[in-house]
């Protein structure tokens, strides 16, 4: 099945529309192992390195994709769309203006945007995106979400390395969904038989900038920390909620996006905080790791409010800023180890 | 019960031997390129000079950036916990610790019982670390050990505006070319590091008693600049440079 790529810094994009059009949705995640030189010709170094990596991938791989869609996200994403128009070769580049708010007017607007996107896809690719096809795609998506919820719940009871969980979350947004369901079913059987949660790991909640490559998870692991909950787009944001299978599927997609754990680009901040609070109530953790990618603006903006509130609620947390690099940064490991020592002495 | 703490920093390796709560021996040596060699040498010297047998040591704790290289360590503990424990050994009611190390600087707050409650670290940028002082000493052709005394003679500290060690070095070189006195430049350098330390301290909120550990604490000019900016007196133990190793040895007995 052909790949349709999308650029989405949260979980705004309705993959089900692409599935109903007969393509495999492929989330552009860049490649931290490849130099950003090509993108750096067009974007300054002080702009989020992840977005530059995505542009590098776009310039190199756009011919493998039948089309590319962008969702309104952080300012970096929004500005990237204009750059991609000039520097990424594709026959179909599309902008979906997903709203920042969650009120009635925003939802009406979102629905119009999705219908407009469907019409453009139908016209450009000569396909018909029927209600039935959308409903079937939603059903498949829900199966993925259900399996991921079961798998993710095992993190706090079984010995599942951070990077193993992360690898699955990447597959969720890049793999053919039918094959993905089979893979997740196999993983579930495998993970259920893993040994219990190791005594030498401290369970933590992981939040902040989206983590797009496994090496970041290894930093946590090296420091003796295990993320058992998160609110990341490659993570719980993607599968925390099901899409309703009742009524009009487009309306169901709009409604779905109002219920998922919110990213920092959404207003107000409180929705994000309340999801974190619910995670902390449901799953005992020893602390919170709040990591932000250098130059990630929305999370930088969000940080004082979020950390202030979480501390006020009595949670132990550490804030770390990381570079966009696959190298396991020993200084970050050291800080996280210090954090683990604080947690262990306070227990 | 004998315990040993080995603190391998980017510039120096420190060792402390303790018999329960009694400090028996400390030593400092350059880390050099080979960290394993550094701790082995200092450890052997300690055994020789104190007449201690390795089998009599009940716990060896390593700390610092090179802590992973100490193969014989029973525990590896981060320098944050060790500096806090070392400071609390000398000043049991300590509430905050600052440490300016070779490649990082840190500010630690402690709760009443001597355990760490929070910390901030600058480990990404040489500005505000011992490395910054090294670079400046080289540019000024002054021994680092003379910085304190020269700062004392300063009449009007210069203002160093660059946030980056590399640019600050160029700024200092321009000042030398302009004929600025080395004393004033050194005092300006101390003030610039002190500013960075104080903004770090303000991030977690420090209170007294405030202890300074690490080798840079021997520099009186540096201490005075920090005291002036934060408005609190700094307590500096004689063994400030080996506080991390002492803390490691203490935690080895805990
Ligand atoms: S990492 Fe932050 S700045 Fe970069 S694209 Fe994602 S949300 Fe935007």
PDB file of C-alpha atoms and ligand atoms in Angstrom, chain A residues 7-10 47-52 54 73-77 80 209-210 264-265 293-300 322, ligand 1:
ATOM      1  CA  UNK A   7       3.574  16.367   9.368  1.00  0.00           C
ATOM      2  CA  UNK A   8       1.957  16.739  12.740  1.00  0.00           C
ATOM      3  CA  UNK A   9       3.671  17.883  15.900  1.00  0.00           C
ATOM      4  CA  UNK A  10       0.900  16.543  18.098  1.00  0.00           C
ATOM      5  CA  UNK A  47      14.696  26.649  15.070  1.00  0.00           C
ATOM      6  CA  UNK A  48      13.592  23.316  16.557  1.00  0.00           C
ATOM      7  CA  UNK A  49      16.043  20.644  15.305  1.00  0.00           C
ATOM      8  CA  UNK A  50      13.301  18.024  15.043  1.00  0.00           C
ATOM      9  CA  UNK A  51      11.474  20.149  12.482  1.00  0.00           C
ATOM     10  CA  UNK A  52      14.725  20.564  10.537  1.00  0.00           C
ATOM     11  CA  UNK A  54      11.644  16.380   9.218  1.00  0.00           C
ATOM     12  CA  UNK A  73       0.464  22.790  15.368  1.00  0.00           C
ATOM     13  CA  UNK A  74       3.247  24.782  16.973  1.00  0.00           C
ATOM     14  CA  UNK A  75       4.543  27.915  15.231  1.00  0.00           C
ATOM     15  CA  UNK A  76       7.508  25.943  13.941  1.00  0.00           C
ATOM     16  CA  UNK A  77       5.210  23.488  12.177  1.00  0.00           C
ATOM     17  CA  UNK A  80       7.540  24.795   7.998  1.00  0.00           C
ATOM     18  CA  UNK A 209       8.354  17.497  24.099  1.00  0.00           C
ATOM     19  CA  UNK A 210       7.526  14.557  21.909  1.00  0.00           C
ATOM     20  CA  UNK A 264       0.838  22.278  24.592  1.00  0.00           C
ATOM     21  CA  UNK A 265      -0.390  24.020  21.449  1.00  0.00           C
ATOM     22  CA  UNK A 293      13.860  19.474  23.376  1.00  0.00           C
ATOM     23  CA  UNK A 294      16.149  22.469  22.953  1.00  0.00           C
ATOM     24  CA  UNK A 295      14.326  25.215  21.007  1.00  0.00           C
ATOM     25  CA  UNK A 296      10.917  23.575  21.437  1.00  0.00           C
ATOM     26  CA  UNK A 297       8.832  26.695  21.924  1.00  0.00           C
ATOM     27  CA  UNK A 298       5.396  25.453  23.034  1.00  0.00           C
ATOM     28  CA  UNK A 299       6.842  23.274  25.730  1.00  0.00           C
ATOM     29  CA  UNK A 300       9.210  26.021  26.830  1.00  0.00           C
ATOM     30  CA  UNK A 322      17.940  17.742  25.773  1.00  0.00           C
TER      31      UNK A 322
HETATM   32  S1  LIG C   1       9.594  19.690  19.141  1.00  0.00           S
HETATM   33 FE1  LIG C   1       8.404  21.464  19.849  1.00  0.00          FE
HETATM   34  S2  LIG C   1       8.985  23.155  18.465  1.00  0.00           S
HETATM   35 FE2  LIG C   1       9.626  21.209  17.511  1.00  0.00          FE
HETATM   36  S3  LIG C   1       7.963  20.694  16.177  1.00  0.00           S
HETATM   37 FE3  LIG C   1       7.596  19.625  18.138  1.00  0.00          FE
HETATM   38  S4  LIG C   1       6.296  21.010  19.323  1.00  0.00           S
HETATM   39 FE4  LIG C   1       7.148  22.189  17.627  1.00  0.00          FE
END
